[in-house]
């Protein structure tokens, strides 16, 4: 039997709806404030400066409920955009030009609006009420559409869910814009950050990477920054960010979100296990591990298993999905760092065709920067480099123009860094010394600091980057043929040492995938 409730003087049905109308539509009038709409329009016609106070609040004519008020506001907006004075006469003439004077109620109705208010003193407050009513109507409309599509058996439920989330977030994005900061407010925030940095003895004011020289140069990844880490395939991009994520989460207990568009979460975790337990990744893939090694895995990964690392391996994730998931992770897990592996595999997710790939990458890049600012966290986006690097002579060090598919990446990023391993190109020595087992992190753009190069140790078989001075100091890991920890040797001894090549030197870290899948484009 149908149950009925009396609410707001209206009879509404609580039975599930099976038609096009939802229960929330039955016997209800959409939220509106037509008297305030009249007051706001009248205030703008008697005070030409009132438009300045509301243009950031009432950004669309749809904010008005009455169609005639929408037409009037549209005419006012066009006058405002052309810096034409706004008053009763100019608005009337503009409506006449647009052919909307009759829709707007005629010249007489316009004149009555100016009699609704004596001044524009409260126009901003009234405008905020109008926009609140508009948001309510938008939410109701979306909710009705969700109900309708949820009952439609022909609709894919995940598409319905995705669209619902997209529409709801679009309302927030379009109507909850941040206002400006006064100098006093901004100054207070700046002083707090300076004091916080002063208290840090290591000079790291941002999110630490665990790489000492890199943290010293950047003071840690700074909040609201977009960091691009780019390299050619096989340079070790994924290995670098995984090593960094491990350091940030395990050593500093800070939440890290990893969006892996190419590798599965299990593959990434296997790499982390290989790095943490220092067991050859190839052995893990093939399962050729001894009992004592298996026991060592469980011993070594105890801290790693508790680390606040969250992996999303959705392939081809759209920028909308990324934003929504980052918001939820920030709210639920308080993530401090986001890593995207990698940018060129993302989609804009607008559903609009006709644009080229460069425009799409530009949109994705801008959106990533917006996410970093909105959530006040650093976002790291891995990126591929163009083939022009391989076509150049010399040492093939990347430069900013090598960024693939869009100059917008360079423009939007606060830091652009490249991973370069000279050993990959057969160069065994450079100005900094031997390059075997070494990787350079080249800071090519640093919006708020200096540019330089940081050298790290690269251990290919463990898919791991580490501080150079830390290499070989772990009791559980000593490279065959390496000098004992603390051994002091003079220059002559160093020159007479024999370096024996290992077959691992010939194996490119991207030539194998511990998941067992051949993937030439799977960057570490």
Coordinates of C-alpha atoms in Angstrom, one line a residue:
X1 CA 0.0 0.0 0.0
X2 CA 1.2 3.4 -0.8
X3 CA 2.4 5.4 2.1
X4 CA 2.0 9.2 2.0
X5 CA 3.7 12.0 4.0
X6 CA 2.5 15.5 4.4
X7 CA 5.4 17.9 4.0
X8 CA 5.5 21.6 3.5
X9 CA 1.8 21.5 2.9
X10 CA 2.2 19.1 0.0
X11 CA 1.4 15.5 -0.4
X12 CA 4.4 13.5 -1.6
X13 CA 4.7 9.8 -2.3
X14 CA 7.4 7.8 -0.6
X15 CA 6.9 4.8 -3.0
X16 CA 9.8 4.2 -5.4
X17 CA 9.2 6.0 -8.7
X18 CA 9.0 4.0 -11.9
X19 CA 8.2 6.8 -14.3
X20 CA 10.1 9.7 -15.6
X21 CA 9.2 11.9 -12.6
X22 CA 11.0 11.4 -9.3
X23 CA 9.4 11.8 -5.9
X24 CA 11.2 15.1 -5.4
X25 CA 9.4 16.6 -8.4
X26 CA 5.9 15.8 -7.3
X27 CA 4.0 18.8 -5.9
X28 CA 7.1 21.0 -5.4
X29 CA 8.2 24.4 -6.7
X30 CA 11.9 24.6 -7.6
X31 CA 13.9 26.8 -5.3
X32 CA 13.8 30.4 -6.4
X33 CA 14.0 34.0 -5.1
X34 CA 12.3 36.1 -7.9
X35 CA 11.8 39.1 -5.6
X36 CA 15.6 39.2 -5.0
X37 CA 16.2 38.7 -8.7
X38 CA 14.2 41.8 -9.3
X39 CA 16.1 43.7 -6.6
X40 CA 19.5 42.8 -8.0
X41 CA 18.6 43.7 -11.6
X42 CA 17.1 47.0 -10.4
X43 CA 20.1 47.8 -8.3
X44 CA 22.4 47.2 -11.2
X45 CA 20.4 49.6 -13.3
X46 CA 20.4 52.4 -10.7
X47 CA 24.1 51.9 -9.8
X48 CA 26.5 51.3 -12.7
X49 CA 29.2 50.0 -10.4
X50 CA 27.0 47.3 -8.8
X51 CA 27.8 44.9 -11.7
X52 CA 31.5 44.8 -10.5
X53 CA 30.3 43.3 -7.1
X54 CA 28.2 40.5 -8.5
X55 CA 29.9 39.5 -11.8
X56 CA 32.0 36.9 -10.0
X57 CA 29.0 35.5 -8.2
X58 CA 26.4 35.5 -11.0
X59 CA 28.5 34.0 -13.7
X60 CA 25.6 32.8 -15.9
X61 CA 22.2 34.0 -16.8
X62 CA 20.9 30.6 -15.7
X63 CA 21.4 31.7 -12.1
X64 CA 18.1 33.6 -12.6
X65 CA 14.9 31.5 -12.4
X66 CA 12.6 33.8 -14.5
X67 CA 13.3 33.7 -18.2
X68 CA 12.8 37.4 -18.5
X69 CA 15.3 38.0 -15.8
X70 CA 17.8 35.8 -17.7
X71 CA 17.3 37.9 -20.8
X72 CA 17.8 41.1 -18.9
X73 CA 21.0 39.9 -17.2
X74 CA 22.3 38.6 -20.6
X75 CA 21.9 42.1 -22.0
X76 CA 23.6 43.6 -18.9
X77 CA 26.5 41.2 -19.3
X78 CA 27.1 42.2 -22.9
X79 CA 27.1 45.9 -21.9
X80 CA 29.5 45.2 -19.2
X81 CA 31.9 43.3 -21.5
X82 CA 32.0 46.2 -23.9
X83 CA 32.4 48.7 -21.0
X84 CA 29.1 50.4 -21.9
X85 CA 27.4 52.1 -18.9
X86 CA 24.5 50.1 -17.5
X87 CA 21.3 52.0 -16.8
X88 CA 17.6 51.7 -17.7
X89 CA 18.0 53.3 -21.2
X90 CA 21.1 51.3 -22.2
X91 CA 19.6 48.0 -21.1
X92 CA 16.4 48.7 -22.9
X93 CA 18.3 49.5 -26.1
X94 CA 20.5 46.4 -25.8
X95 CA 17.5 44.2 -25.3
X96 CA 15.9 45.7 -28.4
X97 CA 19.1 45.0 -30.4
X98 CA 19.1 41.4 -29.2
X99 CA 15.4 41.0 -30.1
X100 CA 14.7 40.1 -26.4
X101 CA 12.8 43.2 -25.2
X102 CA 9.4 41.4 -25.4
X103 CA 10.8 38.3 -23.6
X104 CA 12.1 40.6 -20.9
X105 CA 8.7 42.1 -20.2
X106 CA 9.0 45.2 -22.2
X107 CA 10.2 48.7 -21.3
X108 CA 7.5 49.1 -18.6
X109 CA 8.7 46.0 -16.7
X110 CA 12.2 47.3 -16.8
X111 CA 11.2 50.6 -15.3
X112 CA 9.3 48.8 -12.5
X113 CA 12.6 47.0 -11.5
X114 CA 14.3 50.3 -10.7
X115 CA 11.5 51.0 -8.2
X116 CA 12.1 47.8 -6.3
X117 CA 15.2 49.1 -4.5
X118 CA 16.5 52.4 -3.2
X119 CA 20.2 51.6 -3.5
X120 CA 22.6 48.9 -4.4
X121 CA 23.9 48.5 -0.8
X122 CA 22.8 44.8 -0.4
X123 CA 23.3 43.7 -4.0
X124 CA 26.1 41.3 -3.2
X125 CA 24.2 39.6 -0.4
X126 CA 21.1 39.2 -2.5
X127 CA 23.2 37.8 -5.4
X128 CA 24.6 35.1 -3.1
X129 CA 21.1 34.0 -2.2
X130 CA 20.2 33.8 -5.9
X131 CA 23.2 31.6 -6.7
X132 CA 22.3 29.3 -3.7
X133 CA 18.9 28.8 -5.2
X134 CA 20.4 28.1 -8.6
X135 CA 22.7 25.5 -7.1
X136 CA 19.8 23.8 -5.4
X137 CA 17.9 23.7 -8.7
X138 CA 21.0 22.2 -10.4
X139 CA 21.3 19.5 -7.7
X140 CA 17.6 18.7 -8.1
X141 CA 17.9 18.4 -11.9
X142 CA 20.9 16.2 -11.7
X143 CA 19.3 14.0 -9.0
X144 CA 16.2 13.6 -11.2
X145 CA 18.4 12.6 -14.1
X146 CA 20.3 10.1 -12.0
X147 CA 17.0 8.5 -10.8
X148 CA 15.8 8.3 -14.4
X149 CA 19.0 6.7 -15.7
X150 CA 19.3 4.4 -12.7
X151 CA 15.9 2.8 -13.5
X152 CA 17.0 2.4 -17.2
X153 CA 18.2 -1.1 -17.6
X154 CA 19.9 -0.3 -20.9
X155 CA 22.4 2.1 -19.2
X156 CA 25.8 0.9 -18.0
X157 CA 25.7 1.5 -14.2
X158 CA 29.3 2.6 -14.1
X159 CA 28.7 5.1 -16.8
X160 CA 25.8 6.4 -14.9
X161 CA 27.8 6.6 -11.7
X162 CA 30.7 8.4 -13.5
X163 CA 28.4 10.9 -15.2
X164 CA 26.6 11.6 -11.9
X165 CA 29.9 12.3 -10.1
X166 CA 31.1 14.4 -13.0
X167 CA 27.9 16.6 -13.0
X168 CA 28.0 17.1 -9.2
X169 CA 31.6 18.1 -9.2
X170 CA 31.0 20.4 -12.1
X171 CA 28.5 22.3 -10.0
X172 CA 31.1 22.7 -7.2
X173 CA 33.8 23.7 -9.7
X174 CA 31.7 26.3 -11.4
X175 CA 30.1 27.9 -8.3
X176 CA 32.6 27.5 -5.4
X177 CA 35.4 29.7 -6.7
X178 CA 38.0 30.9 -4.2
X179 CA 37.9 34.6 -3.4
X180 CA 41.0 36.8 -3.3
X181 CA 43.3 37.0 -0.3
X182 CA 44.1 40.3 1.4
X183 CA 47.8 41.2 1.9
X184 CA 47.3 40.6 5.7
X185 CA 46.0 37.0 5.1
X186 CA 48.7 36.1 2.6
X187 CA 51.4 37.6 4.8
X188 CA 50.3 35.5 7.8
X189 CA 50.4 32.4 5.7
X190 CA 53.9 33.3 4.4
X191 CA 55.3 33.9 7.9
X192 CA 53.9 30.6 9.1
X193 CA 55.6 28.8 6.3
X194 CA 58.9 30.6 7.0
X195 CA 58.7 29.8 10.7
X196 CA 58.0 26.1 9.8
X197 CA 60.9 26.0 7.5
X198 CA 63.1 27.6 10.2
X199 CA 62.2 24.9 12.6
X200 CA 63.3 22.2 10.2
X201 CA 67.0 21.6 10.8
X202 CA 67.4 19.8 7.5
X203 CA 66.0 22.7 5.5
X204 CA 63.1 20.6 4.0
X205 CA 59.9 22.7 4.1
X206 CA 57.9 20.6 1.7
X207 CA 57.4 16.9 1.1
X208 CA 60.7 15.0 1.5
X209 CA 61.9 12.6 -1.2
X210 CA 64.5 10.8 0.9
X211 CA 67.2 11.8 -1.6
X212 CA 69.3 14.2 0.4
X213 CA 70.8 16.3 -2.4
X214 CA 67.5 16.6 -4.2
X215 CA 65.8 17.7 -1.0
X216 CA 68.6 20.2 -0.4
X217 CA 68.0 21.7 -3.8
X218 CA 64.2 21.8 -3.7
X219 CA 63.6 22.0 0.0
X220 CA 61.3 19.1 -0.7
X221 CA 58.4 19.1 -3.2
X222 CA 56.5 22.2 -2.3
X223 CA 52.7 22.2 -1.8
X224 CA 50.5 23.3 -4.8
X225 CA 53.4 22.6 -7.1
X226 CA 53.2 20.6 -10.3
X227 CA 56.4 18.6 -10.9
X228 CA 57.1 17.0 -14.2
X229 CA 59.7 14.2 -14.3
X230 CA 60.5 13.3 -17.9
X231 CA 62.8 10.8 -19.6
X232 CA 63.1 8.5 -22.6
X233 CA 62.0 4.9 -22.1
X234 CA 64.4 2.7 -20.1
X235 CA 65.8 5.7 -18.1
X236 CA 64.1 4.6 -14.9
X237 CA 61.1 6.9 -14.4
X238 CA 58.9 4.5 -12.5
X239 CA 61.9 3.2 -10.5
X240 CA 62.6 6.7 -9.4
X241 CA 59.1 7.7 -8.3
X242 CA 58.6 4.3 -6.6
X243 CA 61.8 4.8 -4.6
X244 CA 60.7 8.3 -3.7
X245 CA 57.2 7.1 -2.8
X246 CA 58.7 4.4 -0.5
X247 CA 60.9 7.0 1.2
X248 CA 58.1 9.5 1.7
X249 CA 55.6 6.9 3.0
X250 CA 57.8 4.6 5.0
X251 CA 60.5 7.0 6.4
X252 CA 58.2 10.0 6.9
X253 CA 54.8 8.4 7.2
X254 CA 53.2 10.7 4.7
X255 CA 50.4 9.5 2.5
X256 CA 51.2 9.0 -1.2
X257 CA 48.7 8.3 -4.0
X258 CA 50.1 6.6 -7.1
X259 CA 48.0 6.5 -10.3
X260 CA 49.6 3.9 -12.6
X261 CA 48.1 4.0 -16.0
X262 CA 50.4 1.4 -17.5
X263 CA 51.3 -1.2 -14.8
X264 CA 49.0 -3.0 -12.4
X265 CA 49.1 -2.4 -8.7
X266 CA 50.5 -5.9 -8.2
X267 CA 53.4 -5.2 -10.6
X268 CA 54.2 -2.0 -8.8
X269 CA 54.2 -3.8 -5.4
X270 CA 56.5 -6.5 -6.7
X271 CA 58.9 -3.8 -7.7
X272 CA 58.7 -2.2 -4.3
X273 CA 59.3 -5.7 -2.7
X274 CA 62.3 -6.2 -4.9
X275 CA 63.7 -2.8 -3.9
X276 CA 62.9 -3.2 -0.2
X277 CA 64.1 -6.8 0.2
X278 CA 67.0 -6.3 -2.3
X279 CA 66.1 -9.4 -4.2
X280 CA 66.6 -9.5 -8.0
X281 CA 63.3 -8.5 -9.6
X282 CA 63.8 -11.2 -12.2
X283 CA 64.0 -13.9 -9.5
X284 CA 60.7 -12.6 -8.1
X285 CA 59.1 -12.8 -11.5
X286 CA 60.3 -16.3 -12.2
X287 CA 59.8 -17.5 -8.6
X288 CA 63.4 -18.7 -8.3
X289 CA 63.8 -17.7 -4.7
X290 CA 65.3 -19.7 -1.9
X291 CA 63.6 -20.3 1.4
X292 CA 65.8 -17.9 3.3
X293 CA 65.1 -15.3 0.6
X294 CA 61.4 -15.8 1.0
X295 CA 61.7 -15.4 4.8
X296 CA 63.8 -12.3 4.2
X297 CA 61.0 -10.8 2.1
X298 CA 58.5 -11.1 5.0
X299 CA 61.0 -9.6 7.4
X300 CA 62.0 -6.7 5.2
X301 CA 58.6 -5.7 4.0
X302 CA 56.9 -5.3 7.4
X303 CA 57.3 -1.6 7.4
X304 CA 56.4 -1.3 3.7
X305 CA 53.2 -3.2 4.1
X306 CA 52.0 -0.6 6.7
X307 CA 53.0 2.3 4.6
X308 CA 50.3 4.8 3.6
X309 CA 50.7 4.2 -0.1
X310 CA 47.5 4.0 -2.2
X311 CA 47.7 2.7 -5.8
X312 CA 45.1 3.2 -8.5
X313 CA 45.8 1.3 -11.7
X314 CA 42.8 2.4 -13.7
X315 CA 44.0 2.4 -17.4
X316 CA 43.4 5.6 -19.4
X317 CA 42.0 7.5 -16.5
X318 CA 40.4 10.8 -17.3
X319 CA 41.4 14.1 -15.7
X320 CA 37.9 14.2 -14.2
X321 CA 38.3 10.8 -12.6
X322 CA 41.7 11.8 -11.3
X323 CA 40.4 14.9 -9.7
X324 CA 37.5 13.1 -8.0
X325 CA 39.7 10.3 -6.7
X326 CA 42.4 12.7 -5.4
X327 CA 39.7 14.6 -3.6
X328 CA 38.4 11.5 -1.9
X329 CA 41.9 10.2 -1.0
X330 CA 42.7 13.6 0.4
X331 CA 39.6 13.6 2.5
X332 CA 39.8 10.0 3.6
X333 CA 43.5 9.3 3.8
X334 CA 45.0 12.8 3.9
X335 CA 47.4 12.1 1.1
X336 CA 50.4 14.5 0.9
X337 CA 51.7 13.6 -2.6
X338 CA 50.2 12.4 -5.9
X339 CA 52.2 10.6 -8.5
X340 CA 50.9 10.0 -12.1
X341 CA 52.6 7.4 -14.2
X342 CA 52.4 8.8 -16.8
X343 CA 50.8 11.9 -18.3
X344 CA 50.6 10.9 -22.0
X345 CA 48.4 7.9 -21.1
X346 CA 45.7 10.1 -19.6
X347 CA 42.6 11.4 -21.4
X348 CA 40.8 14.7 -21.1
X349 CA 37.5 12.9 -20.7
X350 CA 35.5 15.8 -22.1
X351 CA 33.6 13.6 -24.6
X352 CA 34.2 16.3 -27.3
X353 CA 35.8 15.3 -30.5
X354 CA 37.7 17.4 -33.0
X355 CA 40.6 18.5 -30.9
X356 CA 44.1 17.3 -31.5
X357 CA 46.3 15.5 -29.1
X358 CA 48.4 18.5 -28.3
X359 CA 45.3 20.5 -27.2
X360 CA 44.2 17.5 -25.1
X361 CA 47.6 17.2 -23.3
X362 CA 47.5 21.0 -22.7
X363 CA 44.1 20.6 -21.0
X364 CA 45.3 17.7 -18.9
X365 CA 48.4 19.6 -17.9
X366 CA 46.4 22.7 -16.8
X367 CA 44.0 20.4 -14.9
X368 CA 46.8 18.7 -13.0
X369 CA 48.2 22.1 -11.9
X370 CA 44.6 23.0 -10.7
X371 CA 44.4 19.8 -8.7
X372 CA 47.7 20.6 -7.0
X373 CA 46.5 24.1 -6.1
X374 CA 43.1 23.0 -5.0
X375 CA 44.3 20.2 -2.7
X376 CA 47.5 22.1 -1.7
X377 CA 49.7 19.1 -2.4
X378 CA 52.5 18.5 -4.8
X379 CA 51.5 16.5 -7.9
X380 CA 54.2 14.7 -9.8
X381 CA 53.4 13.8 -13.4
X382 CA 55.8 11.5 -15.3
X383 CA 56.2 12.3 -19.0
X384 CA 57.7 10.9 -22.1
X385 CA 60.3 12.7 -24.2
X386 CA 60.3 13.0 -27.9
X387 CA 62.6 11.0 -30.1
X388 CA 64.6 14.1 -30.9
X389 CA 66.8 13.2 -27.9
X390 CA 68.0 10.0 -29.7
X391 CA 68.6 11.9 -33.0
X392 CA 71.1 14.4 -31.4
X393 CA 74.8 13.8 -31.2
X394 CA 76.8 14.3 -28.0
X395 CA 75.8 13.0 -24.6
X396 CA 72.0 13.2 -25.4
X397 CA 71.1 15.1 -22.2
X398 CA 67.4 16.1 -22.4
X399 CA 66.4 19.7 -22.7
X400 CA 63.0 21.4 -22.2
X401 CA 62.1 21.4 -25.9
X402 CA 62.2 17.6 -25.8
X403 CA 59.0 17.4 -23.8
X404 CA 56.6 15.4 -25.9
X405 CA 53.3 16.6 -27.5
X406 CA 52.9 19.9 -25.8
X407 CA 54.7 23.1 -24.7
X408 CA 52.0 23.6 -22.1
X409 CA 53.6 21.0 -19.9
X410 CA 56.7 23.2 -19.6
X411 CA 54.5 26.2 -19.1
X412 CA 52.3 24.8 -16.3
X413 CA 55.0 22.9 -14.4
X414 CA 56.7 24.5 -11.4
X415 CA 59.6 22.1 -11.7
X416 CA 60.6 20.2 -14.8
X417 CA 63.3 17.5 -14.2
X418 CA 64.8 14.9 -16.4
X419 CA 66.2 11.4 -15.6
X420 CA 69.4 10.8 -17.6
X421 CA 71.7 7.7 -17.4
X422 CA 74.8 8.2 -19.5
X423 CA 75.6 4.5 -19.1
X424 CA 72.6 3.7 -21.3
X425 CA 74.3 5.4 -24.2
X426 CA 77.6 3.7 -23.6
X427 CA 79.2 6.7 -21.9
X428 CA 81.0 5.3 -18.9
X429 CA 82.5 8.6 -17.6
X430 CA 81.7 12.3 -17.5
X431 CA 82.8 15.4 -15.6
X432 CA 81.4 14.0 -12.4
X433 CA 83.2 10.7 -12.6
X434 CA 82.2 7.2 -13.5
X435 CA 78.6 6.8 -14.7
X436 CA 78.2 3.1 -14.3
X437 CA 75.2 2.4 -12.1
X438 CA 74.5 6.1 -11.8
X439 CA 71.5 8.3 -12.7
X440 CA 71.3 12.1 -13.0
X441 CA 68.2 14.0 -12.0
X442 CA 68.5 17.2 -14.0
X443 CA 66.4 20.1 -12.7
X444 CA 65.9 22.0 -16.0
X445 CA 63.2 24.4 -14.7
X446 CA 62.6 25.5 -11.1
X447 CA 60.1 28.3 -10.8
X448 CA 61.1 29.1 -7.2
X449 CA 64.7 28.1 -7.0
X450 CA 67.9 27.2 -8.8
X451 CA 68.6 24.6 -11.5
X452 CA 71.2 21.9 -11.1
X453 CA 71.9 18.2 -11.5
X454 CA 71.7 15.6 -8.7
X455 CA 73.5 12.3 -9.0
X456 CA 71.9 9.2 -7.6
X457 CA 72.8 5.6 -7.5
X458 CA 70.7 3.4 -9.8
X459 CA 70.4 -0.3 -9.1
X460 CA 68.7 -1.8 -12.1
X461 CA 68.1 -5.3 -10.9
X462 CA 66.3 -3.9 -7.8
X463 CA 64.4 -1.2 -9.8
X464 CA 65.8 1.3 -7.2
X465 CA 67.3 4.7 -6.9
X466 CA 69.3 5.6 -3.8
X467 CA 71.6 8.2 -2.4
X468 CA 75.1 7.7 -3.7
X469 CA 76.7 7.8 -0.2
X470 CA 74.2 5.1 1.0
X471 CA 75.2 2.6 -1.6
X472 CA 77.0 -0.4 -0.1
X473 CA 76.4 0.7 3.5
X474 CA 73.7 -1.8 4.2
X475 CA 74.9 -4.9 6.0
X476 CA 72.4 -7.0 4.1
X477 CA 73.6 -5.7 0.7
X478 CA 77.2 -5.5 -0.5
X479 CA 77.9 -5.3 -4.2
X480 CA 80.3 -8.1 -5.3
X481 CA 83.8 -6.6 -5.7
X482 CA 82.9 -3.4 -3.9
X483 CA 85.2 -2.0 -1.2
X484 CA 84.3 -2.6 2.4
X485 CA 82.4 0.1 4.2
X486 CA 84.7 2.7 5.6
X487 CA 87.7 1.5 3.5
X488 CA 90.1 4.3 2.8
X489 CA 92.1 4.2 -0.4
X490 CA 94.4 6.6 -2.1
X491 CA 94.3 7.8 -5.7
X492 CA 96.8 5.2 -6.9
X493 CA 94.8 2.4 -5.4
X494 CA 91.7 3.7 -7.1
X495 CA 93.3 3.9 -10.5
X496 CA 94.7 0.4 -10.2
X497 CA 91.4 -1.2 -9.2
X498 CA 89.9 -3.5 -11.8
X499 CA 86.2 -3.0 -12.7
X500 CA 84.6 -6.3 -13.8
X501 CA 81.5 -5.9 -15.9
X502 CA 78.4 -7.8 -14.9
X503 CA 75.9 -9.2 -17.3
X504 CA 73.4 -7.1 -15.5
X505 CA 75.1 -4.0 -17.0
X506 CA 73.8 -5.2 -20.4
X507 CA 70.2 -5.6 -19.2
X508 CA 68.1 -2.5 -19.6
X509 CA 65.7 -2.1 -16.7
X510 CA 62.8 -1.7 -19.2
X511 CA 63.7 -4.8 -21.2
X512 CA 62.1 -6.9 -18.5
X513 CA 58.9 -6.6 -16.7
X514 CA 58.5 -8.5 -13.4
X515 CA 54.9 -9.2 -14.3
X516 CA 56.1 -11.4 -17.1
X517 CA 54.7 -9.1 -19.8
X518 CA 56.9 -7.9 -22.6
X519 CA 56.5 -4.1 -22.8
X520 CA 59.0 -2.0 -24.7
X521 CA 57.3 1.2 -23.5
X522 CA 57.1 0.3 -19.8
X523 CA 59.4 2.9 -18.2
X524 CA 60.9 2.3 -14.8

